[in-house]
PDB file of N, CA and C in Angstrom:
ATOM      1  N   MET A1029       0.821  -1.184   0.000  1.00 71.00           N
ATOM      2  CA  MET A1029       0.000   0.000   0.000  1.00 71.00           C
ATOM      3  C   MET A1029       0.872   1.257   0.000  1.00 71.00           C
ATOM      4  N   THR A1030       1.920   1.244   0.757  1.00 79.00           N
ATOM      5  CA  THR A1030       2.813   2.384   0.838  1.00 79.00           C
ATOM      6  C   THR A1030       3.502   2.617  -0.498  1.00 79.00           C
ATOM      7  N   ASP A1031       3.831   1.523  -1.199  1.00 79.00           N
ATOM      8  CA  ASP A1031       4.459   1.663  -2.510  1.00 79.00           C
ATOM      9  C   ASP A1031       3.511   2.339  -3.499  1.00 79.00           C
ATOM     10  N   THR A1032       2.234   2.012  -3.415  1.00 83.00           N
ATOM     11  CA  THR A1032       1.239   2.608  -4.304  1.00 83.00           C
ATOM     12  C   THR A1032       1.101   4.108  -4.017  1.00 83.00           C
ATOM     13  N   ILE A1033       1.052   4.451  -2.746  1.00 81.00           N
ATOM     14  CA  ILE A1033       0.926   5.856  -2.359  1.00 81.00           C
ATOM     15  C   ILE A1033       2.176   6.621  -2.794  1.00 81.00           C
ATOM     16  N   ASN A1034       3.343   6.026  -2.586  1.00 81.00           N
ATOM     17  CA  ASN A1034       4.580   6.669  -3.012  1.00 81.00           C
ATOM     18  C   ASN A1034       4.617   6.856  -4.531  1.00 81.00           C
ATOM     19  N   ALA A1035       4.169   5.853  -5.265  1.00 83.00           N
ATOM     20  CA  ALA A1035       4.155   5.937  -6.730  1.00 83.00           C
ATOM     21  C   ALA A1035       3.205   7.038  -7.189  1.00 83.00           C
ATOM     22  N   LEU A1036       2.021   7.140  -6.560  1.00 82.00           N
ATOM     23  CA  LEU A1036       1.064   8.188  -6.909  1.00 82.00           C
ATOM     24  C   LEU A1036       1.612   9.573  -6.560  1.00 82.00           C
ATOM     25  N   ALA A1037       2.294   9.666  -5.435  1.00 84.00           N
ATOM     26  CA  ALA A1037       2.876  10.940  -5.032  1.00 84.00           C
ATOM     27  C   ALA A1037       3.960  11.373  -6.013  1.00 84.00           C
ATOM     28  N   VAL A1038       4.798  10.426  -6.438  1.00 84.00           N
ATOM     29  CA  VAL A1038       5.846  10.736  -7.401  1.00 84.00           C
ATOM     30  C   VAL A1038       5.223  11.137  -8.746  1.00 84.00           C
ATOM     31  N   ALA A1039       4.174  10.417  -9.169  1.00 86.00           N
ATOM     32  CA  ALA A1039       3.506  10.740 -10.434  1.00 86.00           C
ATOM     33  C   ALA A1039       2.876  12.132 -10.367  1.00 86.00           C
ATOM     34  N   ALA A1040       2.256  12.462  -9.254  1.00 86.00           N
ATOM     35  CA  ALA A1040       1.655  13.790  -9.089  1.00 86.00           C
ATOM     36  C   ALA A1040       2.727  14.868  -9.092  1.00 86.00           C
ATOM     37  N   LEU A1041       3.860  14.576  -8.440  1.00 86.00           N
ATOM     38  CA  LEU A1041       4.955  15.540  -8.404  1.00 86.00           C
ATOM     39  C   LEU A1041       5.534  15.761  -9.798  1.00 86.00           C
ATOM     40  N   VAL A1042       5.692  14.688 -10.555  1.00 86.00           N
ATOM     41  CA  VAL A1042       6.209  14.800 -11.924  1.00 86.00           C
ATOM     42  C   VAL A1042       5.230  15.586 -12.790  1.00 86.00           C
ATOM     43  N   ALA A1043       3.936  15.289 -12.666  1.00 86.00           N
ATOM     44  CA  ALA A1043       2.920  15.992 -13.465  1.00 86.00           C
ATOM     45  C   ALA A1043       2.884  17.472 -13.091  1.00 86.00           C
ATOM     46  N   ALA A1044       2.926  17.772 -11.813  1.00 85.00           N
ATOM     47  CA  ALA A1044       2.886  19.167 -11.370  1.00 85.00           C
ATOM     48  C   ALA A1044       4.118  19.932 -11.840  1.00 85.00           C
ATOM     49  N   SER A1045       5.285  19.296 -11.761  1.00 87.00           N
ATOM     50  CA  SER A1045       6.499  19.983 -12.203  1.00 87.00           C
ATOM     51  C   SER A1045       6.492  20.178 -13.721  1.00 87.00           C
ATOM     52  N   ALA A1046       5.913  19.220 -14.459  1.00 85.00           N
ATOM     53  CA  ALA A1046       5.828  19.370 -15.916  1.00 85.00           C
ATOM     54  C   ALA A1046       4.912  20.534 -16.275  1.00 85.00           C
ATOM     55  N   VAL A1047       3.779  20.641 -15.603  1.00 84.00           N
ATOM     56  CA  VAL A1047       2.839  21.737 -15.866  1.00 84.00           C
ATOM     57  C   VAL A1047       3.465  23.072 -15.485  1.00 84.00           C
ATOM     58  N   LEU A1048       4.130  23.108 -14.347  1.00 83.00           N
ATOM     59  CA  LEU A1048       4.777  24.338 -13.894  1.00 83.00           C
ATOM     60  C   LEU A1048       5.891  24.749 -14.851  1.00 83.00           C
ATOM     61  N   THR A1049       6.678  23.798 -15.313  1.00 87.00           N
ATOM     62  CA  THR A1049       7.745  24.092 -16.267  1.00 87.00           C
ATOM     63  C   THR A1049       7.174  24.641 -17.564  1.00 87.00           C
ATOM     64  N   TRP A1050       6.110  24.022 -18.056  1.00 86.00           N
ATOM     65  CA  TRP A1050       5.461  24.491 -19.282  1.00 86.00           C
ATOM     66  C   TRP A1050       4.944  25.921 -19.105  1.00 86.00           C
ATOM     67  N   ALA A1051       4.313  26.199 -17.966  1.00 82.00           N
ATOM     68  CA  ALA A1051       3.761  27.533 -17.721  1.00 82.00           C
ATOM     69  C   ALA A1051       4.866  28.584 -17.653  1.00 82.00           C
ATOM     70  N   VAL A1052       5.952  28.265 -16.981  1.00 82.00           N
ATOM     71  CA  VAL A1052       7.062  29.216 -16.863  1.00 82.00           C
ATOM     72  C   VAL A1052       7.703  29.459 -18.224  1.00 82.00           C
ATOM     73  N   GLU A1053       7.919  28.408 -18.997  1.00 84.00           N
ATOM     74  CA  GLU A1053       8.518  28.559 -20.323  1.00 84.00           C
ATOM     75  C   GLU A1053       7.628  29.384 -21.240  1.00 84.00           C
ATOM     76  N   THR A1054       6.320  29.135 -21.195  1.00 82.00           N
ATOM     77  CA  THR A1054       5.388  29.879 -22.036  1.00 82.00           C
ATOM     78  C   THR A1054       5.391  31.351 -21.665  1.00 82.00           C
ATOM     79  N   ARG A1055       5.369  31.650 -20.380  1.00 81.00           N
ATOM     80  CA  ARG A1055       5.372  33.034 -19.929  1.00 81.00           C
ATOM     81  C   ARG A1055       6.705  33.714 -20.253  1.00 81.00           C
ATOM     82  N   ALA A1056       7.794  32.989 -20.092  1.00 78.00           N
ATOM     83  CA  ALA A1056       9.108  33.556 -20.398  1.00 78.00           C
ATOM     84  C   ALA A1056       9.225  33.855 -21.885  1.00 78.00           C
ATOM     85  N   ARG A1057       8.711  32.961 -22.740  1.00 80.00           N
ATOM     86  CA  ARG A1057       8.732  33.196 -24.177  1.00 80.00           C
ATOM     87  C   ARG A1057       7.924  34.439 -24.534  1.00 80.00           C
ATOM     88  N   ALA A1058       6.782  34.609 -23.885  1.00 77.00           N
ATOM     89  CA  ALA A1058       5.935  35.776 -24.155  1.00 77.00           C
ATOM     90  C   ALA A1058       6.617  37.060 -23.700  1.00 77.00           C
ATOM     91  N   LEU A1059       7.309  37.011 -22.584  1.00 77.00           N
ATOM     92  CA  LEU A1059       7.980  38.211 -22.081  1.00 77.00           C
ATOM     93  C   LEU A1059       9.203  38.579 -22.903  1.00 77.00           C
ATOM     94  N   LEU A1060       9.910  37.580 -23.407  1.00 78.00           N
ATOM     95  CA  LEU A1060      11.141  37.820 -24.140  1.00 78.00           C
ATOM     96  C   LEU A1060      10.939  38.008 -25.640  1.00 78.00           C
ATOM     97  N   ALA A1061       9.739  37.746 -26.119  1.00 77.00           N
ATOM     98  CA  ALA A1061       9.474  37.861 -27.556  1.00 77.00           C
ATOM     99  C   ALA A1061       9.518  39.328 -27.968  1.00 77.00           C
ATOM    100  N   ARG A1062      10.057  39.589 -29.117  1.00 80.00           N
ATOM    101  CA  ARG A1062      10.087  40.954 -29.640  1.00 80.00           C
ATOM    102  C   ARG A1062       8.720  41.280 -30.215  1.00 80.00           C
ATOM    103  N   PRO A1063       8.219  42.455 -29.941  1.00 81.00           N
ATOM    104  CA  PRO A1063       6.923  42.832 -30.504  1.00 81.00           C
ATOM    105  C   PRO A1063       7.024  42.989 -32.020  1.00 81.00           C
ATOM    106  N   ALA A1064       5.936  42.731 -32.688  1.00 81.00           N
ATOM    107  CA  ALA A1064       5.919  42.852 -34.142  1.00 81.00           C
ATOM    108  C   ALA A1064       6.054  44.312 -34.542  1.00 81.00           C
ATOM    109  N   GLU A1065       6.751  44.547 -35.615  1.00 86.00           N
ATOM    110  CA  GLU A1065       6.919  45.907 -36.120  1.00 86.00           C
ATOM    111  C   GLU A1065       5.584  46.396 -36.679  1.00 86.00           C
ATOM    112  N   PRO A1066       5.140  47.580 -36.262  1.00 86.00           N
ATOM    113  CA  PRO A1066       3.899  48.101 -36.832  1.00 86.00           C
ATOM    114  C   PRO A1066       4.119  48.487 -38.292  1.00 86.00           C
ATOM    115  N   PRO A1067       3.083  48.420 -39.095  1.00 87.00           N
ATOM    116  CA  PRO A1067       3.256  48.800 -40.502  1.00 87.00           C
ATOM    117  C   PRO A1067       3.586  50.292 -40.612  1.00 87.00           C
ATOM    118  N   ALA A1068       4.350  50.623 -41.604  1.00 89.00           N
ATOM    119  CA  ALA A1068       4.751  52.011 -41.804  1.00 89.00           C
ATOM    120  C   ALA A1068       3.536  52.851 -42.203  1.00 89.00           C
ATOM    121  N   ALA A1069       3.492  54.070 -41.729  1.00 87.00           N
ATOM    122  CA  ALA A1069       2.396  54.971 -42.064  1.00 87.00           C
ATOM    123  C   ALA A1069       2.525  55.411 -43.518  1.00 87.00           C
ATOM    124  N   GLU A1070       1.386  55.536 -44.174  1.00 87.00           N
ATOM    125  CA  GLU A1070       1.368  56.006 -45.549  1.00 87.00           C
ATOM    126  C   GLU A1070       0.816  57.429 -45.555  1.00 87.00           C
ATOM    127  N   PHE A1071       1.644  58.369 -45.922  1.00 85.00           N
ATOM    128  CA  PHE A1071       1.234  59.758 -45.961  1.00 85.00           C
ATOM    129  C   PHE A1071       0.815  60.135 -47.370  1.00 85.00           C
ATOM    130  N   GLN A1072      -0.177  60.980 -47.451  1.00 83.00           N
ATOM    131  CA  GLN A1072      -0.643  61.449 -48.750  1.00 83.00           C
ATOM    132  C   GLN A1072      -0.316  62.928 -48.878  1.00 83.00           C
ATOM    133  N   ALA A1073      -0.006  63.336 -50.078  1.00 85.00           N
ATOM    134  CA  ALA A1073       0.306  64.739 -50.318  1.00 85.00           C
ATOM    135  C   ALA A1073      -0.955  65.586 -50.148  1.00 85.00           C
ATOM    136  N   LEU A1074      -0.773  66.769 -49.631  1.00 84.00           N
ATOM    137  CA  LEU A1074      -1.875  67.699 -49.449  1.00 84.00           C
ATOM    138  C   LEU A1074      -2.251  68.286 -50.803  1.00 84.00           C
ATOM    139  N   PRO A1075      -3.537  68.266 -51.147  1.00 86.00           N
ATOM    140  CA  PRO A1075      -3.933  68.838 -52.440  1.00 86.00           C
ATOM    141  C   PRO A1075      -3.562  70.329 -52.511  1.00 86.00           C
ATOM    142  N   PRO A1076      -3.217  70.827 -53.678  1.00 90.00           N
ATOM    143  CA  PRO A1076      -2.840  72.243 -53.804  1.00 90.00           C
ATOM    144  C   PRO A1076      -3.991  73.152 -53.363  1.00 90.00           C
ATOM    145  N   GLY A1077      -3.678  74.141 -52.559  1.00 90.00           N
ATOM    146  CA  GLY A1077      -4.675  75.100 -52.113  1.00 90.00           C
ATOM    147  C   GLY A1077      -5.463  74.674 -50.892  1.00 90.00           C
ATOM    148  N   ALA A1078      -5.213  73.467 -50.390  1.00 90.00           N
ATOM    149  CA  ALA A1078      -5.963  72.991 -49.225  1.00 90.00           C
ATOM    150  C   ALA A1078      -5.496  73.723 -47.977  1.00 90.00           C
ATOM    151  N   ARG A1079      -6.423  73.885 -47.027  1.00 90.00           N
ATOM    152  CA  ARG A1079      -6.117  74.553 -45.759  1.00 90.00           C
ATOM    153  C   ARG A1079      -6.665  73.716 -44.616  1.00 90.00           C
ATOM    154  N   TRP A1080      -6.054  73.865 -43.475  1.00 89.00           N
ATOM    155  CA  TRP A1080      -6.574  73.253 -42.254  1.00 89.00           C
ATOM    156  C   TRP A1080      -7.312  74.353 -41.495  1.00 89.00           C
ATOM    157  N   LEU A1081      -8.642  74.221 -41.418  1.00 88.00           N
ATOM    158  CA  LEU A1081      -9.472  75.217 -40.756  1.00 88.00           C
ATOM    159  C   LEU A1081     -10.395  74.524 -39.768  1.00 88.00           C
ATOM    160  N   VAL A1082     -10.900  75.295 -38.829  1.00 86.00           N
ATOM    161  CA  VAL A1082     -11.873  74.749 -37.887  1.00 86.00           C
ATOM    162  C   VAL A1082     -13.186  74.551 -38.617  1.00 86.00           C
ATOM    163  N   CYS A1083     -13.783  73.386 -38.494  1.00 82.00           N
ATOM    164  CA  CYS A1083     -15.094  73.107 -39.087  1.00 82.00           C
ATOM    165  C   CYS A1083     -16.117  73.215 -37.973  1.00 82.00           C
ATOM    166  N   HIS A1084     -17.058  74.116 -38.131  1.00 77.00           N
ATOM    167  CA  HIS A1084     -18.044  74.366 -37.083  1.00 77.00           C
ATOM    168  C   HIS A1084     -19.297  73.527 -37.254  1.00 77.00           C
ATOM    169  N   ASP A1085     -19.175  72.405 -37.923  1.00 76.00           N
ATOM    170  CA  ASP A1085     -20.322  71.509 -38.081  1.00 76.00           C
ATOM    171  C   ASP A1085     -20.218  70.406 -37.040  1.00 76.00           C
ATOM    172  N   THR A1086     -21.348  69.992 -36.510  1.00 75.00           N
ATOM    173  CA  THR A1086     -21.323  68.950 -35.480  1.00 75.00           C
ATOM    174  C   THR A1086     -20.868  67.611 -36.033  1.00 75.00           C
ATOM    175  N   ALA A1087     -21.010  67.380 -37.335  1.00 73.00           N
ATOM    176  CA  ALA A1087     -20.548  66.122 -37.930  1.00 73.00           C
ATOM    177  C   ALA A1087     -19.031  65.994 -37.806  1.00 73.00           C
ATOM    178  N   CYS A1088     -18.328  67.114 -37.819  1.00 76.00           N
ATOM    179  CA  CYS A1088     -16.872  67.109 -37.669  1.00 76.00           C
ATOM    180  C   CYS A1088     -16.458  67.349 -36.225  1.00 76.00           C
ATOM    181  N   GLY A1089     -17.410  67.533 -35.347  1.00 75.00           N
ATOM    182  CA  GLY A1089     -17.105  67.707 -33.933  1.00 75.00           C
ATOM    183  C   GLY A1089     -16.395  69.008 -33.624  1.00 75.00           C
ATOM    184  N   HIS A1090     -16.593  70.024 -34.485  1.00 76.00           N
ATOM    185  CA  HIS A1090     -15.976  71.335 -34.276  1.00 76.00           C
ATOM    186  C   HIS A1090     -14.451  71.234 -34.199  1.00 76.00           C
ATOM    187  N   MET A1091     -13.875  70.313 -34.936  1.00 81.00           N
ATOM    188  CA  MET A1091     -12.426  70.112 -34.939  1.00 81.00           C
ATOM    189  C   MET A1091     -11.822  70.706 -36.206  1.00 81.00           C
ATOM    190  N   THR A1092     -10.507  70.828 -36.219  1.00 86.00           N
ATOM    191  CA  THR A1092      -9.808  71.312 -37.401  1.00 86.00           C
ATOM    192  C   THR A1092      -9.780  70.205 -38.441  1.00 86.00           C
ATOM    193  N   THR A1093     -10.272  70.512 -39.628  1.00 87.00           N
ATOM    194  CA  THR A1093     -10.300  69.537 -40.719  1.00 87.00           C
ATOM    195  C   THR A1093      -9.706  70.182 -41.967  1.00 87.00           C
ATOM    196  N   ARG A1094      -9.402  69.356 -42.920  1.00 88.00           N
ATOM    197  CA  ARG A1094      -8.844  69.855 -44.170  1.00 88.00           C
ATOM    198  C   ARG A1094      -9.971  70.438 -45.013  1.00 88.00           C
ATOM    199  N   HIS A1095      -9.788  71.657 -45.503  1.00 88.00           N
ATOM    200  CA  HIS A1095     -10.759  72.324 -46.360  1.00 88.00           C
ATOM    201  C   HIS A1095     -10.162  72.442 -47.755  1.00 88.00           C
ATOM    202  N   LEU A1096     -10.905  72.005 -48.748  1.00 88.00           N
ATOM    203  CA  LEU A1096     -10.431  71.977 -50.123  1.00 88.00           C
ATOM    204  C   LEU A1096     -10.946  73.191 -50.885  1.00 88.00           C
ATOM    205  N   PRO A1097     -10.154  73.736 -51.790  1.00 89.00           N
ATOM    206  CA  PRO A1097     -10.596  74.914 -52.548  1.00 89.00           C
ATOM    207  C   PRO A1097     -11.723  74.554 -53.509  1.00 89.00           C
ATOM    208  N   GLN A1098     -12.639  75.495 -53.668  1.00 88.00           N
ATOM    209  CA  GLN A1098     -13.752  75.341 -54.600  1.00 88.00           C
ATOM    210  C   GLN A1098     -13.502  76.259 -55.803  1.00 88.00           C
ATOM    211  N   LEU A1099     -14.278  76.076 -56.851  1.00 89.00           N
ATOM    212  CA  LEU A1099     -14.096  76.866 -58.068  1.00 89.00           C
ATOM    213  C   LEU A1099     -14.351  78.351 -57.845  1.00 89.00           C
ATOM    214  N   ASP A1100     -15.238  78.684 -56.912  1.00 88.00           N
ATOM    215  CA  ASP A1100     -15.566  80.094 -56.675  1.00 88.00           C
ATOM    216  C   ASP A1100     -14.587  80.773 -55.708  1.00 88.00           C
ATOM    217  N   GLY A1101     -13.507  80.097 -55.314  1.00 85.00           N
ATOM    218  CA  GLY A1101     -12.502  80.686 -54.441  1.00 85.00           C
ATOM    219  C   GLY A1101     -12.712  80.417 -52.960  1.00 85.00           C
ATOM    220  N   THR A1102     -13.807  79.787 -52.608  1.00 86.00           N
ATOM    221  CA  THR A1102     -14.051  79.452 -51.209  1.00 86.00           C
ATOM    222  C   THR A1102     -13.412  78.112 -50.892  1.00 86.00           C
ATOM    223  N   HIS A1103     -13.473  77.730 -49.640  1.00 86.00           N
ATOM    224  CA  HIS A1103     -12.959  76.427 -49.201  1.00 86.00           C
ATOM    225  C   HIS A1103     -14.089  75.677 -48.520  1.00 86.00           C
ATOM    226  N   ARG A1104     -14.154  74.372 -48.768  1.00 85.00           N
ATOM    227  CA  ARG A1104     -15.190  73.543 -48.169  1.00 85.00           C
ATOM    228  C   ARG A1104     -14.530  72.365 -47.473  1.00 85.00           C
ATOM    229  N   CYS A1105     -15.079  72.008 -46.326  1.00 86.00           N
ATOM    230  CA  CYS A1105     -14.572  70.878 -45.550  1.00 86.00           C
ATOM    231  C   CYS A1105     -14.576  69.616 -46.407  1.00 86.00           C
ATOM    232  N   GLU A1106     -13.506  68.829 -46.319  1.00 84.00           N
ATOM    233  CA  GLU A1106     -13.451  67.612 -47.136  1.00 84.00           C
ATOM    234  C   GLU A1106     -14.495  66.587 -46.709  1.00 84.00           C
ATOM    235  N   TYR A1107     -15.069  66.752 -45.521  1.00 81.00           N
ATOM    236  CA  TYR A1107     -16.113  65.845 -45.052  1.00 81.00           C
ATOM    237  C   TYR A1107     -17.500  66.454 -45.224  1.00 81.00           C
ATOM    238  N   SER A1108     -17.651  67.398 -46.130  1.00 78.00           N
ATOM    239  CA  SER A1108     -18.926  68.090 -46.268  1.00 78.00           C
ATOM    240  C   SER A1108     -20.056  67.139 -46.668  1.00 78.00           C
ATOM    241  N   ALA A1109     -19.738  65.985 -47.235  1.00 73.00           N
ATOM    242  CA  ALA A1109     -20.786  65.021 -47.584  1.00 73.00           C
ATOM    243  C   ALA A1109     -21.467  64.472 -46.322  1.00 73.00           C
ATOM    244  N   ARG A1110     -20.757  64.513 -45.182  1.00 72.00           N
ATOM    245  CA  ARG A1110     -21.349  64.047 -43.929  1.00 72.00           C
ATOM    246  C   ARG A1110     -22.184  65.136 -43.271  1.00 72.00           C
ATOM    247  N   HIS A1111     -22.071  66.359 -43.764  1.00 69.00           N
ATOM    248  CA  HIS A1111     -22.834  67.462 -43.191  1.00 69.00           C
ATOM    249  C   HIS A1111     -24.271  67.392 -43.677  1.00 69.00           C
ATOM    250  N   ARG A1112     -25.035  68.367 -43.327  1.00 63.00           N
ATOM    251  CA  ARG A1112     -26.462  68.379 -43.668  1.00 63.00           C
ATOM    252  C   ARG A1112     -26.680  68.850 -45.096  1.00 63.00           C
ATOM    253  N   GLY A1113     -26.286  68.040 -46.061  1.00 55.00           N
ATOM    254  CA  GLY A1113     -26.489  68.394 -47.460  1.00 55.00           C
ATOM    255  C   GLY A1113     -25.657  69.590 -47.856  1.00 55.00           C
ATOM    256  N   ALA A1114     -26.310  70.571 -48.510  1.00 54.00           N
ATOM    257  CA  ALA A1114     -25.592  71.759 -48.973  1.00 54.00           C
ATOM    258  C   ALA A1114     -25.351  72.745 -47.832  1.00 54.00           C
ATOM    259  N   VAL A1115     -26.007  72.549 -46.710  1.00 53.00           N
ATOM    260  CA  VAL A1115     -25.840  73.456 -45.576  1.00 53.00           C
ATOM    261  C   VAL A1115     -24.493  73.184 -44.938  1.00 53.00           C
ATOM    262  N   HIS A1116     -23.713  74.231 -44.757  1.00 52.00           N
ATOM    263  CA  HIS A1116     -22.410  74.089 -44.128  1.00 52.00           C
ATOM    264  C   HIS A1116     -22.227  75.281 -43.217  1.00 52.00           C
ATOM    265  N   LEU A1117     -22.000  75.058 -41.957  1.00 53.00           N
ATOM    266  CA  LEU A1117     -21.985  76.120 -40.975  1.00 53.00           C
ATOM    267  C   LEU A1117     -20.675  76.893 -40.923  1.00 53.00           C
ATOM    268  N   THR A1118     -19.618  76.352 -41.540  1.00 52.00           N
ATOM    269  CA  THR A1118     -18.318  77.015 -41.503  1.00 52.00           C
ATOM    270  C   THR A1118     -18.295  78.170 -42.491  1.00 52.00           C
ATOM    271  N   HIS A1119     -17.690  79.287 -42.082  1.00 53.00           N
ATOM    272  CA  HIS A1119     -17.473  80.385 -43.014  1.00 53.00           C
ATOM    273  C   HIS A1119     -16.489  79.893 -44.062  1.00 53.00           C
ATOM    274  N   THR A1120     -16.839  79.995 -45.326  1.00 52.00           N
ATOM    275  CA  THR A1120     -15.963  79.463 -46.375  1.00 52.00           C
ATOM    276  C   THR A1120     -15.278  80.564 -47.162  1.00 52.00           C
ATOM    277  N   THR A1121     -15.449  81.807 -46.773  1.00 52.00           N
ATOM    278  CA  THR A1121     -14.755  82.906 -47.462  1.00 52.00           C
ATOM    279  C   THR A1121     -13.471  83.208 -46.714  1.00 52.00           C
ATOM    280  N   THR A1122     -12.593  83.937 -47.368  1.00 51.00           N
ATOM    281  CA  THR A1122     -11.335  84.290 -46.709  1.00 51.00           C
ATOM    282  C   THR A1122     -11.566  85.234 -45.550  1.00 51.00           C
ATOM    283  N   GLN A1123     -12.656  86.028 -45.568  1.00 50.00           N
ATOM    284  CA  GLN A1123     -12.945  86.912 -44.460  1.00 50.00           C
ATOM    285  C   GLN A1123     -13.317  86.096 -43.210  1.00 50.00           C
ATOM    286  N   GLY A1124     -13.926  84.937 -43.400  1.00 47.00           N
ATOM    287  CA  GLY A1124     -14.322  84.106 -42.262  1.00 47.00           C
ATOM    288  C   GLY A1124     -13.161  83.337 -41.654  1.00 47.00           C
ATOM    289  N   ASP A1125     -12.022  83.274 -42.365  1.00 46.00           N
ATOM    290  CA  ASP A1125     -10.884  82.529 -41.854  1.00 46.00           C
ATOM    291  C   ASP A1125     -10.112  83.306 -40.798  1.00 46.00           C
ATOM    292  N   GLN A1126     -10.366  84.577 -40.686  1.00 41.00           N
ATOM    293  CA  GLN A1126      -9.554  85.406 -39.792  1.00 41.00           C
ATOM    294  C   GLN A1126     -10.107  85.503 -38.414  1.00 41.00           C
TER     295      GLN A1126
END
């Protein structure tokens, strides 16, 4: 009976040490692994005549957005399609930029 108990104790000890070794190795590998390189950012050229102006529309959250030149000399937010149709609350003349 004692031999059986000793054998079970040894088997449990071997199993526990194997699990503990696996857990430590896995955690050590995760800690020592080099993080993956993030992909490089792709920058786009600014269209000629574009300006960064505050957009006073709630769709843009009243933040500075890129405004593109229009044929009549005004500037319109590049996200104007998200605004309320043709209504745009931002001053688009040069007098409104000051």
